[in-house]
Coordinates of C-alpha atoms in Angstrom, one line a residue:
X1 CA 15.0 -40.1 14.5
X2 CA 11.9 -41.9 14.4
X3 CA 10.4 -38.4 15.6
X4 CA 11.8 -36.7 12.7
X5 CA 10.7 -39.3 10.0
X6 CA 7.0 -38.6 11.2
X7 CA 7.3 -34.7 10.5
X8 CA 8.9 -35.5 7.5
X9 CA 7.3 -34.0 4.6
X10 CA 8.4 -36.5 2.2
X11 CA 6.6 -39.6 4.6
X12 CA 3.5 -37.3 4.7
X13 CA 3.4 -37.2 1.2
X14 CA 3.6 -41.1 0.8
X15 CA 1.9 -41.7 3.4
X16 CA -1.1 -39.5 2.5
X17 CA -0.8 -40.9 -1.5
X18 CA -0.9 -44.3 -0.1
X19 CA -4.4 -43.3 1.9
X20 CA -5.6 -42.0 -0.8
X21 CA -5.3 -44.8 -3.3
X22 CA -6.6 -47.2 -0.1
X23 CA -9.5 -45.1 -0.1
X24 CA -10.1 -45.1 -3.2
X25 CA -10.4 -48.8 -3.9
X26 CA -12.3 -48.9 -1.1
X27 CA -14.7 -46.8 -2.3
X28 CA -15.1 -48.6 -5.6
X29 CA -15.5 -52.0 -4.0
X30 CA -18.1 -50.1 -1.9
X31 CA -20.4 -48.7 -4.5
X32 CA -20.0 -51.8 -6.6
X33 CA -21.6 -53.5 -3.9
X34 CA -24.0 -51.3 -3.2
X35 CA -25.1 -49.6 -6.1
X36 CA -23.5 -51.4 -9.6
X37 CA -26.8 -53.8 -9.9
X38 CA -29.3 -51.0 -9.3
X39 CA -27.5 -48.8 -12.0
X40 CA -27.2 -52.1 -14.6
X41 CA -30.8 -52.6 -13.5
X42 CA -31.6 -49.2 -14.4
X43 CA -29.5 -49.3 -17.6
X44 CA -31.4 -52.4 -18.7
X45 CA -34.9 -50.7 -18.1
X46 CA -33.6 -47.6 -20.2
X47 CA -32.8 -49.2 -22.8
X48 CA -36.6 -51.2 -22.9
X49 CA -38.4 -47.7 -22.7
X50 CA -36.0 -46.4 -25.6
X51 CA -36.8 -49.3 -27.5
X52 CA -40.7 -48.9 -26.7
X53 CA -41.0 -45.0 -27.4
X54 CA -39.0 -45.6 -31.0
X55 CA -41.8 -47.9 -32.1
X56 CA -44.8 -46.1 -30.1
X57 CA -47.1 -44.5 -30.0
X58 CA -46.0 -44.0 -34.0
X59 CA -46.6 -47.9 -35.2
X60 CA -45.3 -47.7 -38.8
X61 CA -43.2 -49.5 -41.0
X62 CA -40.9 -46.8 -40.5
X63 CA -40.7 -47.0 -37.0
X64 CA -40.8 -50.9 -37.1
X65 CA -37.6 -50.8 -38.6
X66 CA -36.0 -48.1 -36.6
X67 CA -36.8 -50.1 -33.1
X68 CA -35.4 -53.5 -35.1
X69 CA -32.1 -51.6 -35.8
X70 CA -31.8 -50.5 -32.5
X71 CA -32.5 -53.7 -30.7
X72 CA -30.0 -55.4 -32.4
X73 CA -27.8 -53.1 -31.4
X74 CA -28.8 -53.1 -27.8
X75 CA -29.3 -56.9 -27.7
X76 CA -32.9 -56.7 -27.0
X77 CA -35.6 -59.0 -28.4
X78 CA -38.6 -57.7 -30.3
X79 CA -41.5 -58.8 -31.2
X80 CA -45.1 -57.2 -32.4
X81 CA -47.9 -59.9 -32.9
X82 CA -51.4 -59.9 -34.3
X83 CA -53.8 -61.3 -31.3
X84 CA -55.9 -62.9 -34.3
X85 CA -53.0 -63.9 -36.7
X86 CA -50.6 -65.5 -34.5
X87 CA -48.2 -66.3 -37.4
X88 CA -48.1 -62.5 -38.3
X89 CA -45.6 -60.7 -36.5
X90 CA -43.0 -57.8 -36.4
X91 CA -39.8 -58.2 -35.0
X92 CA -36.0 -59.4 -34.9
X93 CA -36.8 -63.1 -34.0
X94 CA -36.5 -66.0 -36.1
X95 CA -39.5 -68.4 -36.8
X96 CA -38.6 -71.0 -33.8
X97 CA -38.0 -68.0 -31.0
X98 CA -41.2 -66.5 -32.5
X99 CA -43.2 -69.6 -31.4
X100 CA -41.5 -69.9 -27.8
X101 CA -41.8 -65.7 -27.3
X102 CA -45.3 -65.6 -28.6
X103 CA -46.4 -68.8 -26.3
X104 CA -44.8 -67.0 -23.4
X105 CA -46.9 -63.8 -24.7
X106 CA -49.9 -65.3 -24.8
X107 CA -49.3 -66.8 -21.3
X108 CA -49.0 -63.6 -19.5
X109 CA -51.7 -61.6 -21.4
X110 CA -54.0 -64.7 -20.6
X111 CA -53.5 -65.5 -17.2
X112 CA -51.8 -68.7 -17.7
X113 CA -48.2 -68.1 -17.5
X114 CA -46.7 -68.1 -14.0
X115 CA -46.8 -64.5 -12.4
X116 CA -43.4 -62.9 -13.0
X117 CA -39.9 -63.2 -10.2
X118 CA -40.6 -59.9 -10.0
X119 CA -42.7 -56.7 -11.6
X120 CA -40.9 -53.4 -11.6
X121 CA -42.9 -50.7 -13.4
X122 CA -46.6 -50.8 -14.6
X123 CA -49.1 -49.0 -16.9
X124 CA -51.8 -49.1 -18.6
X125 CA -49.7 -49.2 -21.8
X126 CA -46.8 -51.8 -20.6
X127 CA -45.3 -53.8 -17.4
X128 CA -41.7 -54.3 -17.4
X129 CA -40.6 -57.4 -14.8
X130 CA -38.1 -59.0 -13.8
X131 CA -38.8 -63.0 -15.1
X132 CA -36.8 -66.7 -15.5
X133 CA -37.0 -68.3 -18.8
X134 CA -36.7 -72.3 -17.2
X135 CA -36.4 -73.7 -20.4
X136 CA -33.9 -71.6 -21.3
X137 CA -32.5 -71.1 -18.2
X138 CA -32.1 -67.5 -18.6
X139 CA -32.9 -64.5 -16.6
X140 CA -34.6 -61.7 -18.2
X141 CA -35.5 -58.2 -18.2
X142 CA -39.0 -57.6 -20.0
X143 CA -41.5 -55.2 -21.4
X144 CA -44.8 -56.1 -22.6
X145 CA -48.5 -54.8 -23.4
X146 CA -51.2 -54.8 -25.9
X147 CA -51.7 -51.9 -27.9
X148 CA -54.6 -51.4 -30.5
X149 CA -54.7 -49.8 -34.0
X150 CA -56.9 -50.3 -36.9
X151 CA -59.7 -51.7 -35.0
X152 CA -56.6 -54.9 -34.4
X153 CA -55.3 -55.7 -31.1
X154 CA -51.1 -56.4 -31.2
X155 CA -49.5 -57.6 -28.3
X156 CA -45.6 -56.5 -27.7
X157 CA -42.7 -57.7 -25.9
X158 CA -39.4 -56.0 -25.7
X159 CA -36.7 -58.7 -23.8
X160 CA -33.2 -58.6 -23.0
X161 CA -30.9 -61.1 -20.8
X162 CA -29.7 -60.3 -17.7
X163 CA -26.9 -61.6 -16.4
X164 CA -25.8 -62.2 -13.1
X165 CA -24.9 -59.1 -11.6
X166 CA -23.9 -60.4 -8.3
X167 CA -21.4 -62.9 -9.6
X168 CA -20.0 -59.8 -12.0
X169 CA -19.6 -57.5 -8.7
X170 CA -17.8 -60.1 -7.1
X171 CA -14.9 -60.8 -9.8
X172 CA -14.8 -57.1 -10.8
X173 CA -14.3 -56.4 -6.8
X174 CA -11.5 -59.1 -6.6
X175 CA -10.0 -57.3 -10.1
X176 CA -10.0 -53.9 -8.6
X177 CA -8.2 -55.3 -5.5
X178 CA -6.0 -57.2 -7.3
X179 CA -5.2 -54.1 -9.5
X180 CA -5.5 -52.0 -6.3
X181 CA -2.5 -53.8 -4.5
X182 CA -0.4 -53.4 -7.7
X183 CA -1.1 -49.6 -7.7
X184 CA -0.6 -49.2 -4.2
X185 CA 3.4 -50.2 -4.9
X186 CA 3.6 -48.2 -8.1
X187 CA 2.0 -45.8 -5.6
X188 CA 4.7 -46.1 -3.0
X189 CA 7.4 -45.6 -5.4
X190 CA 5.6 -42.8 -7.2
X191 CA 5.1 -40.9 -4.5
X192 CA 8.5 -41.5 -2.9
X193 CA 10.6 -39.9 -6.0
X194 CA 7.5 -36.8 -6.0
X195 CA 8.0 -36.3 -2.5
X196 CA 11.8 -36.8 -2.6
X197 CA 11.6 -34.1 -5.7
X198 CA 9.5 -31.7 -3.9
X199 CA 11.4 -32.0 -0.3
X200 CA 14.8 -31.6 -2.2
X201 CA 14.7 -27.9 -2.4
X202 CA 12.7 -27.7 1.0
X203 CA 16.0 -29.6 2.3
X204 CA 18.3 -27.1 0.3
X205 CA 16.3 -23.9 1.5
X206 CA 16.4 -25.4 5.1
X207 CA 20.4 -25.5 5.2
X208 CA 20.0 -22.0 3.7
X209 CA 18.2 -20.9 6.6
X210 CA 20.4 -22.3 8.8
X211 CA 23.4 -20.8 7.5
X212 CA 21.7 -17.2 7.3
X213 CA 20.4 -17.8 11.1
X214 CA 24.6 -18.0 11.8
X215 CA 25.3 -14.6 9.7
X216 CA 26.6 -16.6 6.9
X217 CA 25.1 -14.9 3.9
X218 CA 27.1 -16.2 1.2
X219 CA 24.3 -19.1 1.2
X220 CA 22.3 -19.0 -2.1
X221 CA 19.7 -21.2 -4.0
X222 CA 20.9 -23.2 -6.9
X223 CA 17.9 -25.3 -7.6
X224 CA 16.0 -22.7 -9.4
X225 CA 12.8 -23.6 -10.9
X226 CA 9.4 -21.7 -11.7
X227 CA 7.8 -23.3 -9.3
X228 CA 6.0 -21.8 -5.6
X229 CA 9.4 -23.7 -4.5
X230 CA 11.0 -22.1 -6.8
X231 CA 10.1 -18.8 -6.2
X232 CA 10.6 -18.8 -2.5
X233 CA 14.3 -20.0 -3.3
X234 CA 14.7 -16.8 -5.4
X235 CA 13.2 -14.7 -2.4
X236 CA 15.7 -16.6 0.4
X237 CA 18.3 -15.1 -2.5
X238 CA 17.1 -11.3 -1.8
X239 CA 16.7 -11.6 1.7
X240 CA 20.0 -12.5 1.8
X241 CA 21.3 -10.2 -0.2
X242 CA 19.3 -7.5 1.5
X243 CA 19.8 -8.7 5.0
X244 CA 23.7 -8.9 4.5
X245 CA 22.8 -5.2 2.9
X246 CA 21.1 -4.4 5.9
X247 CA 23.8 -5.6 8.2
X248 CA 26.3 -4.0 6.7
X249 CA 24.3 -0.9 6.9
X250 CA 23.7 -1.3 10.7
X251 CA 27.5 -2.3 10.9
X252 CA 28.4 1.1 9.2
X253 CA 26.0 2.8 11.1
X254 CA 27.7 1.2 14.5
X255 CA 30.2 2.5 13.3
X256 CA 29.8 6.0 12.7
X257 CA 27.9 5.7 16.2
X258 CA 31.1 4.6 17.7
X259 CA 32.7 7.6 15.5
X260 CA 30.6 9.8 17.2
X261 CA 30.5 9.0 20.8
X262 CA 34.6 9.1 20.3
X263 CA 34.1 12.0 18.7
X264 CA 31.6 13.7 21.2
X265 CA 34.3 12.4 24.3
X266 CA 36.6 14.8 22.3
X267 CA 34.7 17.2 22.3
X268 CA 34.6 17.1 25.5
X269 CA 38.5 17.1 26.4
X270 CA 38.8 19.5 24.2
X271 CA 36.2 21.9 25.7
X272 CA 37.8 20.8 28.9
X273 CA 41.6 21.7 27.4
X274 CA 39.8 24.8 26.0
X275 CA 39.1 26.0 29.0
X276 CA 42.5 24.9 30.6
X277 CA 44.1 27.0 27.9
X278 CA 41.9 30.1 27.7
X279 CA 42.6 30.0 31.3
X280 CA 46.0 29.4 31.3
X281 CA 46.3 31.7 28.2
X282 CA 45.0 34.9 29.8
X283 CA 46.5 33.8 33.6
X284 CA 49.5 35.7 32.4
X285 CA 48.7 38.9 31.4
X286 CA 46.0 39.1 34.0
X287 CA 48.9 38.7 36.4
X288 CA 51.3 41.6 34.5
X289 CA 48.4 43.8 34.6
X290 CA 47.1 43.3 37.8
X291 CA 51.3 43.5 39.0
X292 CA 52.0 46.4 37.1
X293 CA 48.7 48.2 38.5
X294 CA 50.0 47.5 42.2
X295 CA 53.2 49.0 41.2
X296 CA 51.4 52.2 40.2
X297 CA 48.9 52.4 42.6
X298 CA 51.8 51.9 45.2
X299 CA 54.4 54.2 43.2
X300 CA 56.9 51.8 43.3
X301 CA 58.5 54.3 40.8
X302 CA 57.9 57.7 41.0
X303 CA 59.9 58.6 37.6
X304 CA 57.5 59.3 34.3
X305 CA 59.7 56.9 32.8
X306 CA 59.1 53.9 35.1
X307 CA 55.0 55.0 34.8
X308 CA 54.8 54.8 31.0
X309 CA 56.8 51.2 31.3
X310 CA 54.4 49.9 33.2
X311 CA 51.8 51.5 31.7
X312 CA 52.5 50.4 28.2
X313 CA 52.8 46.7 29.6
X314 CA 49.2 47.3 31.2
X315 CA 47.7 48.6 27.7
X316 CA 50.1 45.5 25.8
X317 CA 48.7 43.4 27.8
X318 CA 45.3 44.3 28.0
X319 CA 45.7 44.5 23.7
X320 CA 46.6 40.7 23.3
X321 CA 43.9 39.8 25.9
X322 CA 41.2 41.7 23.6
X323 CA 42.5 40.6 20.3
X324 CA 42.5 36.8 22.1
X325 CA 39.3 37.4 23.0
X326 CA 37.7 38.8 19.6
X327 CA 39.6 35.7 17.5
X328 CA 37.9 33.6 20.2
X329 CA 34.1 35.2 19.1
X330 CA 35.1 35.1 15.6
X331 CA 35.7 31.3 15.5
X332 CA 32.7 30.2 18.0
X333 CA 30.8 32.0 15.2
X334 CA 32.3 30.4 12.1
X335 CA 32.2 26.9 14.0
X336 CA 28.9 27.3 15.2
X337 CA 27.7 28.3 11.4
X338 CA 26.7 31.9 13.6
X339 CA 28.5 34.1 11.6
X340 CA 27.3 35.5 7.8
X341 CA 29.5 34.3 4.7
X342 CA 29.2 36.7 2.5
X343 CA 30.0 35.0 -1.3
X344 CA 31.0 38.0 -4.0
X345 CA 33.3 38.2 -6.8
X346 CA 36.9 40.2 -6.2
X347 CA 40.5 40.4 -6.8
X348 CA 42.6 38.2 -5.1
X349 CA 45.4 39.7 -6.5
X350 CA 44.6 43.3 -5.4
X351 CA 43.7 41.4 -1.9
X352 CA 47.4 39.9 -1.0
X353 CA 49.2 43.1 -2.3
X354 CA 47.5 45.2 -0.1
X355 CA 48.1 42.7 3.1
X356 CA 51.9 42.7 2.0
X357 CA 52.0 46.6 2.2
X358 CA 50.2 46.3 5.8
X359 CA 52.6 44.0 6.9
X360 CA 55.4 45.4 5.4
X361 CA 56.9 47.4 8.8
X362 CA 56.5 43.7 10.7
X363 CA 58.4 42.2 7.9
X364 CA 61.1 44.6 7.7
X365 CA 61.7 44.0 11.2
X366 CA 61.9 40.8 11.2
X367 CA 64.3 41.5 8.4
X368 CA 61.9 39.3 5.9
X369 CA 61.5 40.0 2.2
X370 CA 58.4 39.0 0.6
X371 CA 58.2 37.7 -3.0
X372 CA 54.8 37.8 -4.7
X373 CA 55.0 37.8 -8.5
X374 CA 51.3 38.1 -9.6
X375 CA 50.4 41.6 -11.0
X376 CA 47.6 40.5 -13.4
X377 CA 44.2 40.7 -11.4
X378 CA 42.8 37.0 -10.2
X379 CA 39.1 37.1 -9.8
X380 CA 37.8 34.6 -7.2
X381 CA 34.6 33.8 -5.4
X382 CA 34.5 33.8 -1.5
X383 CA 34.2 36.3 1.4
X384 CA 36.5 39.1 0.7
X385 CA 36.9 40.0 4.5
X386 CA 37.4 36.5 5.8
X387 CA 39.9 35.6 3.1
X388 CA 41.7 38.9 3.8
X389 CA 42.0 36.9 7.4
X390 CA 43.1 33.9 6.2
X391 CA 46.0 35.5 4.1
X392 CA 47.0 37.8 7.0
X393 CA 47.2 35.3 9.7
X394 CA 49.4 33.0 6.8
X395 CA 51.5 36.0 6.1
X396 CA 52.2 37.3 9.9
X397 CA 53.0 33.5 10.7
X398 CA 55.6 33.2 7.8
X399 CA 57.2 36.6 9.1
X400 CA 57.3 35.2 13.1
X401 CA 59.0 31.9 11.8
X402 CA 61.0 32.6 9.1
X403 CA 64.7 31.8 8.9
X404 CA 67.9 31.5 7.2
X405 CA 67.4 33.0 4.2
X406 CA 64.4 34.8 5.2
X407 CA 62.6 34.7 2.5
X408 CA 58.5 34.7 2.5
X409 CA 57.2 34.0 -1.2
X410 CA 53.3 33.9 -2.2
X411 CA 51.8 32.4 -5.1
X412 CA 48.8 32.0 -6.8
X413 CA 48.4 29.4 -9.3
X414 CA 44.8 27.6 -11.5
X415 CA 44.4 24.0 -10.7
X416 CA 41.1 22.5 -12.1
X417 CA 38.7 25.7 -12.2
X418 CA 40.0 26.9 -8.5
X419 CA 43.0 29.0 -7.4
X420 CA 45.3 27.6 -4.8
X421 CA 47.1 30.4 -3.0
X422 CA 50.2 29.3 -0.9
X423 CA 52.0 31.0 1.5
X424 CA 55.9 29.6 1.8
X425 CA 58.4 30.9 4.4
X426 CA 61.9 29.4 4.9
X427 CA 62.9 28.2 8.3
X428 CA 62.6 24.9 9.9
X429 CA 60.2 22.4 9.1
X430 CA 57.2 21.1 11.5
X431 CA 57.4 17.8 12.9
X432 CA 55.4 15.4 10.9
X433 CA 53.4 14.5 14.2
X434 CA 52.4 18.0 15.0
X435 CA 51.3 18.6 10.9
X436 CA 47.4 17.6 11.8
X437 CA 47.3 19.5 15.4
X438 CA 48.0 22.9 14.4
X439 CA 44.5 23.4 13.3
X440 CA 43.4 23.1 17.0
X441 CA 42.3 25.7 18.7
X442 CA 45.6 26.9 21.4
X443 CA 47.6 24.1 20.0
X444 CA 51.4 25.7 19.7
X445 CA 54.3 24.0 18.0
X446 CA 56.8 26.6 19.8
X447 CA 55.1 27.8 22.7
X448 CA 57.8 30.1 23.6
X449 CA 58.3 31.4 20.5
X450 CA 54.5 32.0 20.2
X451 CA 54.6 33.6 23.6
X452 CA 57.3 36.1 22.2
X453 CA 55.6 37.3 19.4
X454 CA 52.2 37.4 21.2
X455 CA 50.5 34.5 19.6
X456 CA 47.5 32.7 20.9
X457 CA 47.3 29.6 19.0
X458 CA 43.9 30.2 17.4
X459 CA 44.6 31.8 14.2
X460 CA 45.1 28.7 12.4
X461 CA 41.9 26.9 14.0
X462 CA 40.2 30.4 12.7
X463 CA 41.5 29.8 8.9
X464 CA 40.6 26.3 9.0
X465 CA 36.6 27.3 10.2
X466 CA 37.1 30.0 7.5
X467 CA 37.4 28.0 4.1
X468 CA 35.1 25.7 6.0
X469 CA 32.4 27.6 5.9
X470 CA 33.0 28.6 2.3
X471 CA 33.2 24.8 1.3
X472 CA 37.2 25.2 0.2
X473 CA 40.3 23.7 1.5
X474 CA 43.4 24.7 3.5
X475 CA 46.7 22.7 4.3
X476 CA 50.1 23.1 5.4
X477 CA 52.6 20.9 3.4
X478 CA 57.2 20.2 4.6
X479 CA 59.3 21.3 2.6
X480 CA 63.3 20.9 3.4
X481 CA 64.1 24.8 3.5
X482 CA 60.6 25.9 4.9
X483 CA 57.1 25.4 5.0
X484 CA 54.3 26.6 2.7
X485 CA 50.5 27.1 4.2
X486 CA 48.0 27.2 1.4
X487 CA 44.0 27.4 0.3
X488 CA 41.9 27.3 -2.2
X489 CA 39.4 29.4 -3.7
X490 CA 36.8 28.8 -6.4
X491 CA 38.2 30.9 -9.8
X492 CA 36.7 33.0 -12.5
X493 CA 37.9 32.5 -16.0
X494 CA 38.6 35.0 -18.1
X495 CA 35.8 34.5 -20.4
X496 CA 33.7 35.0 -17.1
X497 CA 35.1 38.4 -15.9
X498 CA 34.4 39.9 -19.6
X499 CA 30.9 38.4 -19.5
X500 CA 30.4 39.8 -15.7
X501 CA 32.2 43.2 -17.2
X502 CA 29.4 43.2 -20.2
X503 CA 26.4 42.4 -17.7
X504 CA 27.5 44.9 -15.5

């Protein structure tokens, strides 16, 4: 504790105020000693020469006068005497000072006045001393000479009291204590409530600190003020604000770090499953082909019949194992942003029709009836041979699964500037689980049904990279007789197609 008090700003304060003032008297007491009689000394002689150069070398009535009025004021005693006519005389002295001042005069111009205390200054034109007056019993400051004009010989005397300096150092040193010791508690008090305002918000910005060192960033300053104080409070306020910023930056960050590691490990199984599946996936009709090739090679059959059978398995499966593999370049190049969009302006209408009459034979086997009621031309923006992929895969997906009434309908309809296309089918619904994996690549709801009709689970994951890569959306929504695939695709208006028809 005691520790603390002596790093304490606000003792430092009054304890450096209370040196100060110390000093300070100290000082005073000091130069009053040492130096107050030599600078009354020299006050006193200042004033003589003032007194002396107002009257000379100009000795006129004029200048008489001017020197009386400013020894009076000065307290300084004057006097200007004719060496010949000792009652005529100049000066501010009555007629009884005149006869002591002149006497004394006379004395030291003739030699018979005792030699001054103490002679400061002399010249041929004046001596100023330091003498006693024992009949008076004053001490005094003098300066005297003779000067001549008009053939006449004048003596001078300029004289002013001086006091006893010693005895005036020594109460004015006991005052300034005296008043010292009474400042020095003023002082104390003073410099307690300065320091105490000073170290306030140095206390407040230190439990700031304190609080931001342990994350807690709700910690502002409240004590304001213009101040440097001041001022650093409102910069503890940004830092805060910017370090909780900051944090909360690096947090996110984390975050999306942590994002992507999961992300990347993933990847990972997925690549790992992708290869499990593309293995697994053409394990089988590597098998029938290579099975079906013994068989011919040993003419297990000999009949034309039994050749073409196995044959046609041989070429079926050999198909599905090239149409796996193209689907499988096509979406490593949409994923890996390989593979040209090409962005133009067609008809989506004309588009779907002409998919429905290429899958019409597929449909009618799966006894299917497609509905699409749209004749009027749609004119959308996108790649006209990807989107022909999208709808196809939609459309030969809702003729595998559809059910019960067995009906496939297509529709197009404007929502906010774009065209959403959906594809329904009725049939069963898929499991609300299984709604966001369908999109990955080999990922099969019914895998034997998918095996039946020859499906390799990609198609989805390539109509997903598809819109993608054109910046649109795709989605797959339950309904309780069916399910209806769907995407979107930015629209023109038909303002636009007659300006595009004009341009063109």
């Amino acid at each position: 504790m005691r520790n603390l008090i002596h790093r304490s700003i606000k003792w430092q304060i009054i304890v450096a105020f209370m040196a100060y003032i110390l000093l300070t008297i100290l000082l005073v007491v000091f130069l009053n000693v040492g130096f107050l009689e030599r600078f009354y000394l020299h006050d006193k002689e200042e004033k003589l020469l003032t007194g002396y150069e107002t009257f000379f070398p100009d000795v006129s009535v004029t200048a008489a006068v001017d020197t009386i009025q400013y020894c009076n004021t000065n307290n300084i005693v004057f006097l200007l005497t004719n060496m010949g006519q000792r009652d005529s005389y100049i000066g501010n002295v009555s007629h009884d000072d005149y006869q002591k001042i002149s006497a004394r005069l006379f004395g030291y111009m003739s030699g018979l006045e005792a030699p001054a205390d103490r002679i400061l200054h002399s010249t041929d034109q004046y001596t100023i001393q330091y003498n006693r007056d024992d009949e008076m019993k004053i001490d005094y400051l003098e300066l005297w000479g003779i000067v001549s004009a008009n053939d006449t010989n004048y003596a001078y005397i300029f004289r002013t009291p001086w006091e006893s300096i010693a005895s005036s150092v020594r109460v004015s040193n006991q005052f300034y204590l005296f008043i010292g010791g009474i400042m020095a508690a003023l002082g104390v008090g003073f410099a307690s409530l300065f320091a105490s305002r000073i170290t306030r918000p140095l206390t407040e910005l230190t439990r700031i600190s304190q609080r931001m060192a342990n994350l807690d960033f709700e910690a502002r300053y409240t004590s304001g003020g213009d101040d440097e104080i001041g001022t650093l409070g409102h910069n503890f306020n940004r830092m805060s604000s910017t370090l909780e910023e900051t944090i909360s930056e690096l947090k996110t960050a984390n975050n999306e770090l942590q994002k992507d590691i999961e992300k990347k490990e993933q990847i990972d199984e997925m690549r790992k499953e992708f290869l499990s599946n593309v293995s697994h996936e053409l394990k089988t009709p590597i098998a029938l082909i290579q099975g079906y090739a013994e068989g011919l090679q040993e003419n297990i059959n000999d009949d034309p019949e039994s050749r073409a059978f196995y044959c046609e398995v041989i070429m079926d499966e050999a198909s599905k194992m090239n149409q796996m593999v193209k689907k499988l370049l096509t979406l490593n190049q949409l994923e890996f942003g390989n593979n040209q969009v090409s962005m133009e302006r067609f008809d989506l209408t004309d588009l779907i029709q002409g998919v429905i009459q290429s899958s019409q034979l597929l449909a009618q086997q799966a006894q299917a009836e497609i509905l699409f009621a749209q004749t009027e031309p749609l004119y959308v923006w996108g790649d006209e041979f990807m989107v022909e992929q999208v709808v196809t895969n939609y459309l030969t997906n809702a003729i595998h699964y559809v059910k019960n009434e067995k009906k496939i309908e297509i529709r197009c309809q404007e929502e906010n500037g774009k065209i959403r296309t959906t594809v329904f089918n009725t049939g069963d619904a898929i499991p609300e689980e299984e709604l966001d994996k369908i999109w990955v690549k080999f990922y099969k709801v019914d895998k034997a049904r998918t095996r039946e009709y020859g499906g390799s689970g990609i198609g989805l994951s390539i109509v997903k990279a598809v819109m993608e890569s054109m910046n649109q959306q795709c989605g797959v929504v339950n309904y309780d007789n069916g399910v209806a695939f769907w995407f979107t695709l930015d629209h023109t208006s038909t303002e636009g197609q007659e300006q595009l028809r004009s341009s063109g």
